[in-house]
Structures are given as structure tokens and as C-alpha cells.
mmCIF file of C-alpha atoms and ligand atoms in Angstrom:
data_model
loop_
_atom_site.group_PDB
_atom_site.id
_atom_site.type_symbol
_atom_site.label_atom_id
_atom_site.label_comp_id
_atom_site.label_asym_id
_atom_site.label_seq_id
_atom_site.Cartn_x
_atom_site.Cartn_y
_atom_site.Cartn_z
ATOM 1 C CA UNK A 7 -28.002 -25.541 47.830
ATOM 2 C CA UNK A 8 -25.807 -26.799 44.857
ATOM 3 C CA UNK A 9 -23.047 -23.574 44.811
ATOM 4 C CA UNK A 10 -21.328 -22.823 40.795
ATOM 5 C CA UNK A 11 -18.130 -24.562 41.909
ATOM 6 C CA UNK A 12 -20.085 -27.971 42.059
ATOM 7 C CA UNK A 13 -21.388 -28.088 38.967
ATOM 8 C CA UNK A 14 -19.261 -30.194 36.513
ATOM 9 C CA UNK A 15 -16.702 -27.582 34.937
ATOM 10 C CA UNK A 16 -18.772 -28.831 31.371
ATOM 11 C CA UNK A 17 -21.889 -27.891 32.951
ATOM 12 C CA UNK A 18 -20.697 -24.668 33.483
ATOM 13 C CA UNK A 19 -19.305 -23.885 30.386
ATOM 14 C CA UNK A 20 -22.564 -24.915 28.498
ATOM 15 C CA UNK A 21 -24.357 -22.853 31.004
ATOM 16 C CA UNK A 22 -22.191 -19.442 30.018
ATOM 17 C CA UNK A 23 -22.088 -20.778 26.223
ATOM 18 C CA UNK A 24 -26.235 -20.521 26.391
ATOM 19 C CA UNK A 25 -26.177 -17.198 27.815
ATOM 20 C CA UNK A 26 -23.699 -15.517 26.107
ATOM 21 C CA UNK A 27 -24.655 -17.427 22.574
ATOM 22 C CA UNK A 28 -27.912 -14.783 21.839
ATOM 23 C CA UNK A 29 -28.212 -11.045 22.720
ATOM 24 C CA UNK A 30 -31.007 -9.420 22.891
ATOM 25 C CA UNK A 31 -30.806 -5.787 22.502
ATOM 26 C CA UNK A 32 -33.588 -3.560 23.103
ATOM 27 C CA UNK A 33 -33.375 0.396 22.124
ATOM 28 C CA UNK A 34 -35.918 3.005 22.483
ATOM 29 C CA UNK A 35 -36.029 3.476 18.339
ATOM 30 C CA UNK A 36 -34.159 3.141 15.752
ATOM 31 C CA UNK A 37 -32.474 6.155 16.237
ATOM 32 C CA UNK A 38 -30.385 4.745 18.957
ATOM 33 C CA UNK A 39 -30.173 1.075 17.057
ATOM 34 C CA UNK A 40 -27.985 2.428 13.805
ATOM 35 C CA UNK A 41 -25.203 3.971 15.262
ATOM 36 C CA UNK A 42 -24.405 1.040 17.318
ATOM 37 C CA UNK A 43 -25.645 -1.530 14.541
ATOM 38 C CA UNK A 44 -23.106 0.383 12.624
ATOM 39 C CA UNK A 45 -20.668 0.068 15.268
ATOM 40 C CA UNK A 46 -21.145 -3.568 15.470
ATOM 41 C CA UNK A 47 -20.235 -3.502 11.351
ATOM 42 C CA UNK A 48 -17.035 -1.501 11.651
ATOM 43 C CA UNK A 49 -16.055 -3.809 14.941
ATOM 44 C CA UNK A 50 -16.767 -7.147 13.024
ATOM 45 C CA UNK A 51 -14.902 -5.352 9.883
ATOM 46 C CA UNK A 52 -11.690 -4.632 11.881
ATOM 47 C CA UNK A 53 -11.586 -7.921 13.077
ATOM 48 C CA UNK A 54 -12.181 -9.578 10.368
ATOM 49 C CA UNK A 55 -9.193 -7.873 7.797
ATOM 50 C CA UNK A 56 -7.107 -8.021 11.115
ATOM 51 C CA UNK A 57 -7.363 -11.886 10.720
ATOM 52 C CA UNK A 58 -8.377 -12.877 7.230
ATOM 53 C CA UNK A 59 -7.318 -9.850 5.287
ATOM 54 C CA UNK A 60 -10.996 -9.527 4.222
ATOM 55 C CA UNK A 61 -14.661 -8.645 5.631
ATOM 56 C CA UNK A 62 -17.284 -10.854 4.082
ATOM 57 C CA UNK A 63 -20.728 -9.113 4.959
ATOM 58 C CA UNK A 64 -24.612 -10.356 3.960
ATOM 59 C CA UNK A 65 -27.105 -7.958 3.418
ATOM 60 C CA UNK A 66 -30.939 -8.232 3.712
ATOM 61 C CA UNK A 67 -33.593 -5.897 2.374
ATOM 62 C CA UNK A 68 -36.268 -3.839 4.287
ATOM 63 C CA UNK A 69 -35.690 -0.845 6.790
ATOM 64 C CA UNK A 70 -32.210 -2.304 7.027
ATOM 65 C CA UNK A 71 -31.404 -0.449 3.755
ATOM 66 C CA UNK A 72 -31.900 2.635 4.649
ATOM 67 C CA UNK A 73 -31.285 2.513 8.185
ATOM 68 C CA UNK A 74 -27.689 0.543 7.754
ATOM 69 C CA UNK A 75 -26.886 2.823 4.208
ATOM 70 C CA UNK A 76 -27.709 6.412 7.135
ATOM 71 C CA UNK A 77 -25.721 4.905 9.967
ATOM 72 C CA UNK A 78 -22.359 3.876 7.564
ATOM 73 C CA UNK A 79 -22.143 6.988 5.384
ATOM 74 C CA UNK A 80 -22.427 9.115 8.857
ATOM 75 C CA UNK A 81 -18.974 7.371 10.106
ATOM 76 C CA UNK A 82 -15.906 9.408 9.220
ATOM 77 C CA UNK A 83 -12.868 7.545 7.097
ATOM 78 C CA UNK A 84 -14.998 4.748 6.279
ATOM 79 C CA UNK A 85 -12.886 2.414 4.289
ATOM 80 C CA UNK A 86 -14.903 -0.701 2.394
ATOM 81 C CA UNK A 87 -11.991 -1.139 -0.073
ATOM 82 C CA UNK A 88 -11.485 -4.641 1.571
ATOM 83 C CA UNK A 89 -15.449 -6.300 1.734
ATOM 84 C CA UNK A 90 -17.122 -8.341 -0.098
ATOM 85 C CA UNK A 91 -20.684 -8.101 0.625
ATOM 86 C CA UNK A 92 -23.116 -10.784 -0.695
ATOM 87 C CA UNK A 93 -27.454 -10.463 -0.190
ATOM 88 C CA UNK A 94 -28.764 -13.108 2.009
ATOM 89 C CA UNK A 95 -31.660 -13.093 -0.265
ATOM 90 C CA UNK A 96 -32.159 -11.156 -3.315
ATOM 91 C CA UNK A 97 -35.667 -10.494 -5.003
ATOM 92 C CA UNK A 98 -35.647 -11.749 -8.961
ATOM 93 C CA UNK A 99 -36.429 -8.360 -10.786
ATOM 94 C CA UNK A 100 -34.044 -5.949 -12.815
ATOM 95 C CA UNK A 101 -32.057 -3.740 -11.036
ATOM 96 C CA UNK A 102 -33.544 -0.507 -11.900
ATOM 97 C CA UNK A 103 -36.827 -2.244 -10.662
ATOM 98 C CA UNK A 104 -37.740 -0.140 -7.379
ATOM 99 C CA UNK A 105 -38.310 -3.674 -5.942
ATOM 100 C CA UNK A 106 -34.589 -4.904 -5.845
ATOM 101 C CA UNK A 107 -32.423 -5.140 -2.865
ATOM 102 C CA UNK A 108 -29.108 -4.692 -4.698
ATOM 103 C CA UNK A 109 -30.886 -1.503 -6.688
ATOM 104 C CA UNK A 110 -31.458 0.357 -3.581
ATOM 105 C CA UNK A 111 -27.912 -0.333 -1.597
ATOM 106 C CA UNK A 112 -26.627 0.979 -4.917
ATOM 107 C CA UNK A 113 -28.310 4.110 -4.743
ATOM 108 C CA UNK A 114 -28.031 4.498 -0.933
ATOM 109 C CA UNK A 115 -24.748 3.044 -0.202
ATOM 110 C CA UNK A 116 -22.370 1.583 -2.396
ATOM 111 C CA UNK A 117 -22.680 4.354 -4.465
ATOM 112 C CA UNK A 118 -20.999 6.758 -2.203
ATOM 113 C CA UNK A 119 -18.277 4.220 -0.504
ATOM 114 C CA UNK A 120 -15.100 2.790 -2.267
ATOM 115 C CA UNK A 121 -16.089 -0.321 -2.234
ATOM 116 C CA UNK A 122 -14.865 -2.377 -5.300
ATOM 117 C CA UNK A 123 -17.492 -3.533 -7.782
ATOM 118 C CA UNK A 124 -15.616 -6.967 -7.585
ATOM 119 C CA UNK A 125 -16.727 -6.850 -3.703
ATOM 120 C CA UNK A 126 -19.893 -6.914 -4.665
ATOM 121 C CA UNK A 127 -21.742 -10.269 -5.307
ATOM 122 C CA UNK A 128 -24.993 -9.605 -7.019
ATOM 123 C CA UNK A 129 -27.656 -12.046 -8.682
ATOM 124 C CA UNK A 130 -27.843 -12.223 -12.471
ATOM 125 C CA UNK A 131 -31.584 -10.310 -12.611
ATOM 126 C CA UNK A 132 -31.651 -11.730 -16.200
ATOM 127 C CA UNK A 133 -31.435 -15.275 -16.038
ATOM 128 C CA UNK A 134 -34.717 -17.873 -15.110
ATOM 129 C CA UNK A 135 -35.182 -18.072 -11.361
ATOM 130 C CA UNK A 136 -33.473 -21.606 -10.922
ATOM 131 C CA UNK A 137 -30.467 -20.535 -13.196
ATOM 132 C CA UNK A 138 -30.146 -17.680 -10.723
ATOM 133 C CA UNK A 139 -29.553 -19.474 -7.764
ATOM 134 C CA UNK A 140 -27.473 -22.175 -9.877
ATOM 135 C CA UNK A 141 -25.190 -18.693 -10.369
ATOM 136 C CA UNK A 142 -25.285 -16.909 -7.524
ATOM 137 C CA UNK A 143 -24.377 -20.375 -5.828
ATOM 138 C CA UNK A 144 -21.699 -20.658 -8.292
ATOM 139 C CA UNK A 145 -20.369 -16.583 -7.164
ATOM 140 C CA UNK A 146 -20.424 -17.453 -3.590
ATOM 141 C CA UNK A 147 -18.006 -21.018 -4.007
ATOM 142 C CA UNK A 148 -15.626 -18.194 -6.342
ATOM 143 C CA UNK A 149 -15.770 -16.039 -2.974
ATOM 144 C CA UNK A 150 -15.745 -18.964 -0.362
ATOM 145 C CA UNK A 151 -13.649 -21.278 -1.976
ATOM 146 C CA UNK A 152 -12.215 -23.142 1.366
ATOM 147 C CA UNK A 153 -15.432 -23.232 2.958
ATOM 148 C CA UNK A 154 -18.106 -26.247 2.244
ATOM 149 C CA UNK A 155 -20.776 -23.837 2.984
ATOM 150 C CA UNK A 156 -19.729 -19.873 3.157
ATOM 151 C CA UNK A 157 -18.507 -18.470 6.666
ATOM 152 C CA UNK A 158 -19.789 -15.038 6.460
ATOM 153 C CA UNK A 159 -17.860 -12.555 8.793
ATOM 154 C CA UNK A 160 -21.264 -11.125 9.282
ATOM 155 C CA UNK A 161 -24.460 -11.067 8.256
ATOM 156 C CA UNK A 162 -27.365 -8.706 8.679
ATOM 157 C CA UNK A 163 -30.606 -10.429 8.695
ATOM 158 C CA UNK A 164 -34.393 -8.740 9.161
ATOM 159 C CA UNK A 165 -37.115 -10.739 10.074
ATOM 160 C CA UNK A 166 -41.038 -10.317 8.547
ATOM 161 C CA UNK A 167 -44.350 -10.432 10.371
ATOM 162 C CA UNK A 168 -44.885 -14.108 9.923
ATOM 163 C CA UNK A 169 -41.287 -14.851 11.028
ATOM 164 C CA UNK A 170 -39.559 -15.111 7.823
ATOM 165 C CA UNK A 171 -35.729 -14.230 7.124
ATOM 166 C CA UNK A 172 -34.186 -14.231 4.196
ATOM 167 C CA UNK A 173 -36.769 -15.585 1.644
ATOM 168 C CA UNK A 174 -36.958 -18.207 4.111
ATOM 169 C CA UNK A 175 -40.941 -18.609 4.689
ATOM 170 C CA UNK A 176 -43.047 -20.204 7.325
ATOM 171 C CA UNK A 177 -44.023 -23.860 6.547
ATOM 172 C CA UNK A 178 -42.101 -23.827 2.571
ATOM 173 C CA UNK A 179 -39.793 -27.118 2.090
ATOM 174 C CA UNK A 180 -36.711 -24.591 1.864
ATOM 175 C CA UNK A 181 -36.954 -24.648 5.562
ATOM 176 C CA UNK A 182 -35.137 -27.993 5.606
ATOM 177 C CA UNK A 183 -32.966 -27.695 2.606
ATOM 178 C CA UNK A 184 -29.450 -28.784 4.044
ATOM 179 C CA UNK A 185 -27.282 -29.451 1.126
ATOM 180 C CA UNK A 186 -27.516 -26.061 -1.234
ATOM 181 C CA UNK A 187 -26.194 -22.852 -0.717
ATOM 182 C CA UNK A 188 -28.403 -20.692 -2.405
ATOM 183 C CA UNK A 189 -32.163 -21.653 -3.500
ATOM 184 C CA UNK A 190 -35.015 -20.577 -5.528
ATOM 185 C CA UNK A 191 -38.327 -19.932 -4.527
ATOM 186 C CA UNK A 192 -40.908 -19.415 -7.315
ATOM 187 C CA UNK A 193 -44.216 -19.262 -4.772
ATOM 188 C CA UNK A 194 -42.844 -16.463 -2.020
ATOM 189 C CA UNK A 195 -45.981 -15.722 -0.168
ATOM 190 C CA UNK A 196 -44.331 -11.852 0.031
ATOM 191 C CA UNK A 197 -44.085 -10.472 -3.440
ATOM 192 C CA UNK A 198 -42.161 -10.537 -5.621
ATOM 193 C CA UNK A 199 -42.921 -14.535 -5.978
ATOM 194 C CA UNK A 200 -39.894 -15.123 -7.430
ATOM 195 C CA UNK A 201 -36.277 -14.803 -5.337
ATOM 196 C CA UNK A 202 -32.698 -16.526 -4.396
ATOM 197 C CA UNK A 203 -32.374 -16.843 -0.869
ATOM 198 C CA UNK A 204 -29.119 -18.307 1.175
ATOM 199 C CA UNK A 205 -30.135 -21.292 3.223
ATOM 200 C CA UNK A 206 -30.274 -22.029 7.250
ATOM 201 C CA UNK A 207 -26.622 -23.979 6.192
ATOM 202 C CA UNK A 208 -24.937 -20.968 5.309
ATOM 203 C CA UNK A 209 -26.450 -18.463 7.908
ATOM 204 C CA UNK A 210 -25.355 -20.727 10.441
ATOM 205 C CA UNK A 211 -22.217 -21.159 9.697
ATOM 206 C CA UNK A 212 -21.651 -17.440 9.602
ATOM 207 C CA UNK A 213 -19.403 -15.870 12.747
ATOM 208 C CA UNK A 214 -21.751 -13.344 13.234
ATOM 209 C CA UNK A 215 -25.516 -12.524 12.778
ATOM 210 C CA UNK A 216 -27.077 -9.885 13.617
ATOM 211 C CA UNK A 217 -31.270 -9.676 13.201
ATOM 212 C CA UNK A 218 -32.692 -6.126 12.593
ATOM 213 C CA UNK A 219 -36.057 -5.859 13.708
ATOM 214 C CA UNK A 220 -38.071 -2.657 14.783
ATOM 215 C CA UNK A 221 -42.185 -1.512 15.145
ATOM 216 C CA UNK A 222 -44.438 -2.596 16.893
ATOM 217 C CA UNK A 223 -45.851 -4.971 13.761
ATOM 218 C CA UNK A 224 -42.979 -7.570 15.142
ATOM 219 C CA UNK A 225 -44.305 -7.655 18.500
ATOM 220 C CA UNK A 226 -45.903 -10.564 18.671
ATOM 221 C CA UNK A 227 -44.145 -12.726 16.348
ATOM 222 C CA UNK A 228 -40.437 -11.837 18.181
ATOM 223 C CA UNK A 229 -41.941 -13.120 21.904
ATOM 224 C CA UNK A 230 -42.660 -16.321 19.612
ATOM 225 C CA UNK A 231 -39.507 -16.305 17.757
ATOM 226 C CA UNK A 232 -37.315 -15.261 21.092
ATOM 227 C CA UNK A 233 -39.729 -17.268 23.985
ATOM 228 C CA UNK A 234 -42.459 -19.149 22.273
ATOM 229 C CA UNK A 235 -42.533 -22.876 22.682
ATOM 230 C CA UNK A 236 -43.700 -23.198 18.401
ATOM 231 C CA UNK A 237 -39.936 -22.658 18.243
ATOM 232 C CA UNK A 238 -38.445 -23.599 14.616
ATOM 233 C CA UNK A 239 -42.115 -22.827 13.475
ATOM 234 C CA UNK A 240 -40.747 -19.389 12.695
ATOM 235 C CA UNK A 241 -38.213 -19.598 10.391
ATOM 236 C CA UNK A 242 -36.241 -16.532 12.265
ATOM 237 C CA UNK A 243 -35.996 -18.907 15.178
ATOM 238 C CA UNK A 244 -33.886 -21.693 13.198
ATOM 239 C CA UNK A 245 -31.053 -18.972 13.230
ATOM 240 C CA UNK A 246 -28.741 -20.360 15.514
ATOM 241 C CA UNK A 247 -25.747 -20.206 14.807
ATOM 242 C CA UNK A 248 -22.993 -23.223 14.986
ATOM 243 C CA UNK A 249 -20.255 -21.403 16.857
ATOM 244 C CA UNK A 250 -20.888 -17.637 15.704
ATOM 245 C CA UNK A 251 -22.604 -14.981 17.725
ATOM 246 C CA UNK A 252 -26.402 -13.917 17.614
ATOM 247 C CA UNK A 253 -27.645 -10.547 18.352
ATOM 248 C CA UNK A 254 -31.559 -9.086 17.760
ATOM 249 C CA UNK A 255 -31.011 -5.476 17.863
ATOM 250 C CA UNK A 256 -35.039 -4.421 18.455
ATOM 251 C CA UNK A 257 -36.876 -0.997 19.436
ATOM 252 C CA UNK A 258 -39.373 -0.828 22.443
ATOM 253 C CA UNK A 259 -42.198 -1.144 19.873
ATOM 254 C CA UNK A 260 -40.907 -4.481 18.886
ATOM 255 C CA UNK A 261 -40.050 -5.923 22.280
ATOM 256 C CA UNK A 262 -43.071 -4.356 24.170
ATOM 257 C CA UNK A 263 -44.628 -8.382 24.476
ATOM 258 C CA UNK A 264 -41.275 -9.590 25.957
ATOM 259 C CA UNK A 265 -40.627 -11.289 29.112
ATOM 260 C CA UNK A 266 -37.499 -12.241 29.004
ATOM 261 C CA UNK A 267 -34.125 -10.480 30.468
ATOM 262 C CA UNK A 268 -32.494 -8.086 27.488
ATOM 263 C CA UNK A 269 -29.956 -5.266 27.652
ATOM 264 C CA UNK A 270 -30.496 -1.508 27.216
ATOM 265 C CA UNK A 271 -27.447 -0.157 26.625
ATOM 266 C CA UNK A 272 -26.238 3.161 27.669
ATOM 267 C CA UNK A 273 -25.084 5.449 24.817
ATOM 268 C CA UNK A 274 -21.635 4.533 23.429
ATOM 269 C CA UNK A 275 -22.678 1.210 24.205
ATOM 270 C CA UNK A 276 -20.103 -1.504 21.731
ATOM 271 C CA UNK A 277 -21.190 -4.611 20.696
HETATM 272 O O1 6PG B 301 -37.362 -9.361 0.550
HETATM 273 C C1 6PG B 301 -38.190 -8.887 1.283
HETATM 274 O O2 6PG B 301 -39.399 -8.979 1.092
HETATM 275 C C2 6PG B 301 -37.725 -8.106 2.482
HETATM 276 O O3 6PG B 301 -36.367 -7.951 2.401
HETATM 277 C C3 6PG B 301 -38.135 -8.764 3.774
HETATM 278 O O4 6PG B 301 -37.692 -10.080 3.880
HETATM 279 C C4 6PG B 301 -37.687 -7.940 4.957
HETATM 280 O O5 6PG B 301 -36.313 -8.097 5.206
HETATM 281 C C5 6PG B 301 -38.450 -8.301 6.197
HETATM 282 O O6 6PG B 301 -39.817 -8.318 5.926
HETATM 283 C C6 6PG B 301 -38.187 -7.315 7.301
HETATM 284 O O7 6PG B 301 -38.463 -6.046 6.844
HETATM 285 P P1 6PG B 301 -38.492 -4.778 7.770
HETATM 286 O O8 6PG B 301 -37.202 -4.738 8.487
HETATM 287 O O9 6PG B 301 -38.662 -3.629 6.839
HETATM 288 O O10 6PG B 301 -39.612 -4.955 8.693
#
């Protein structure tokens, strides 16, 4: 029997690097899930204007809206004045359009927080889709400007029945784009067909994501994304971070096909 201690010391390390690089967290609803997904936001937050000065946070659409918009405006003396929060990807309609990401965090969220309007990094709704993404790109170098590709402090990321993120879609050339920041997509198979979407560059350099994904529509798809041997055939499962941590906060619903060891914490349970 081959004991720890006789492993290589690298071995090791790579061992507790693999394990400790993705949790999977597994709560009876999503009742339980926001108040520690928003504790997870408030942690990363501290840390991150404890080092930097600054929290730089990505936002996705979906049941993350309303379930992240709940969970923050329940905290007492929440203080935003110092984030900047970007969308991961942002659907190319006007803001008033009950379609569009920013439109709803607006109403739900940064509405009723002080965060500063220059925090806020939004798409230009107006201009043609390409133009978009050539400006958005443009906002995010103005925010990141040491960074080759952005290093998000965190970013919240939902995942669709097929196994798209962002407006990242199974089997669509974006998949490999490696050199842009931000890209159009004129043929999403989701509707609206038109969107901006960050690419697998910038979500992995982030120091933190965090996939939101409850009901039991996601079953199948997150034993693929989180066990299956298709692998990058699922967009979701490309997000791996380069050196930041990876969480999947899930409901029962959504893990009931999993095999695979996941916690279930306890309340007051920090991430
Ligand atoms: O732009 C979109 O069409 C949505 O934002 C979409 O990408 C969503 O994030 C996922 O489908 C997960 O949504 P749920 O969390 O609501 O399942």
C-alpha cells in the first residue's frame, strides 16, 4: 500500500489542487442557496476592497436576478459604493425591453443600493450588434486596464438546459474564440438572437466563479456537465478556471442524477 507521505510532494499538491479547485454545493432549494450565495458575494467583496480597493463582480441573467437582487437587499448595511459590476452576457434589446438583463437588476437591485452609476458597465442597447461588443469590449479595457483579459473578483454565472453559460452555446464557433473579450452572436439558439457575451478567456481568468443552477430541468445536463465523459461538449463544462475558485451552488432538484461526492452544508454554512 503506497501511504500519502510517498507520493512525490508535487503529486500531492496536484492531488489537493483537483479537489479543492471545484465545489459542488447541493441545497434543498433555493431558499437555503441565496443567503449563502449572498454570503459568498459579501465574502469575495470584503476581500477584494481589502486588497485592491475595489470589487469587480459579473452578472448573468435568469433566476439569478431575482434570487441574487432578494438575498442582497435582505443583508443589513450593505455598502456597493466600491463595485463595479459588469454582465457576463447581455441580451441586445433596449433597456425598458422586459427582455434585458441590465433592465431588470435596475429595477430589482441597483435601484435600491448605492452603487455608483459609474460602477456600472452596461452595453450600448442602441448600437448594431458587432459595434456593441466592439464597445462593451472597449468599457471593460477602461475598467481592466492592467489586465490582458479582465480578472473579475467574481463572477456569477447560470447555466441553460443545453449547457450554455453566458451566451456561450453548444457547438457555436464562440466556443473557441481565444483572443476577444467580448463577442457577438447574431444566431443565439435562445432568443433574443442577438447578444454580447464575455468569452471562456475572461471567465477563466476570473478569481472566482460561482455557477447558479436550480430545478430539476438541469438534472440531466449538470451530471454531464459535472461527470459526463462529452466533457467541453457543454459549454458550462469549459469553465475552469486558471487559478480562481469554482463553485456550482445547485438544489436537490438539480443534483437528483448525481453520483459524485458534494457538500450539504449546515445552516450558517460560509463559502
Ligand atoms: O440570457 C439568457 O437567455 C439567460 O440569461 C440564460 O443564459 C440563463 O442564464 C440560463 O438559461 C439559466 O437560467 P436559469 O437560471 O433561469 O435557469
Amino acid at each position: 500500500m503506497v501511504s500519502a507521505l510517498e507520493f512525490p510532494k508535487s503529486s500531492v499538491i496536484q492531488t489537493y489542487t483537483l479537489m479543492a479547485a471545484r465545489r459542488v454545493v447541493v441545497f434543498p432549494s433555493s431558499a437555503e442557496l441565496g443567503p449563502v450565495l449572498a454570503q459568498l458575494v459579501i465574502s469575495r467583496a470584503t476581500k477584494a476592497i481589502s486588497s485592491h480597493g475595489r470589487f469587480t463582480l459579473g452578472l448573468s441573467g435568469g433566476s439569478l436576478v431575482s434570487i441574487l437582487s432578494k438575498e442582497l437587499l435582505a443583508l443589513p448595511d450593505l455598502d456597493c459604493s466600491k463595485w463595479v459590476v459588469g454582465f457576463c452576457d447581455e441580451r441586445l434589446v433596449s433597456f425598458d425591453d422586459p427582455e434585458s438583463t441590465y433592465g431588470l437588476y435596475k429595477s430589482q437591485l441597483f435601484s435600491k443600493i448605492n452603487i455608483p452609476d459609474s460602477g456600472i458597465l452596461t452595453i450600448n442597447s442602441s448600437l448594431p450588434v458587432n459595434e456593441c461588443a466592439e464597445d462593451y469590449t472597449r468599457k471593460l479595457k477602461e475598467a481592466f486596464p492592467d489586465d490582458d483579459f479582465p480578472v473579475f473578483d467574481l463572477l456569477l454565472l447560470g447555466m441553460g438546459p443545453d449547457g450554455h453559460t453566458c451566451s456561450l452555446f453548444p457547438d457555436h464557433p464562440l466556443l473557441e474564440e481565444a483572443k476577444k473579450i467580448v463577442a457577438p452572436i447574431s444566431d443565439s439558439p435562445k432568443p433574443p438572437p442577438q447578444r454580447v457575451t464575455m468569452t471562456f478567456p475572461v471567465v477563466n481568468s476570473a478569481r472566482c466563479v460561482a455557477f447558479v443552477s436550480t430545478g430539476g430541468s438541469k438534472a440531466t445536463v449538470l451530471k454531464g456537465v459535472l461527470e459526463g465523459s462529452e466533457g467541453p461538449a457543454f459549454p458550462a463544462a469549459r469553465v475552469v478556471p486558471t487559478s480562481g475558485e469554482l463553485f456550482w451552488l445547485v438544489d436537490d432538484p438539480a443534483a437528483a442524477s448525481l453520483t459524485i461526492q458534494v457538500e450539504r452544508p449546515g445552516s450558517g454554512t460560509k463559502l
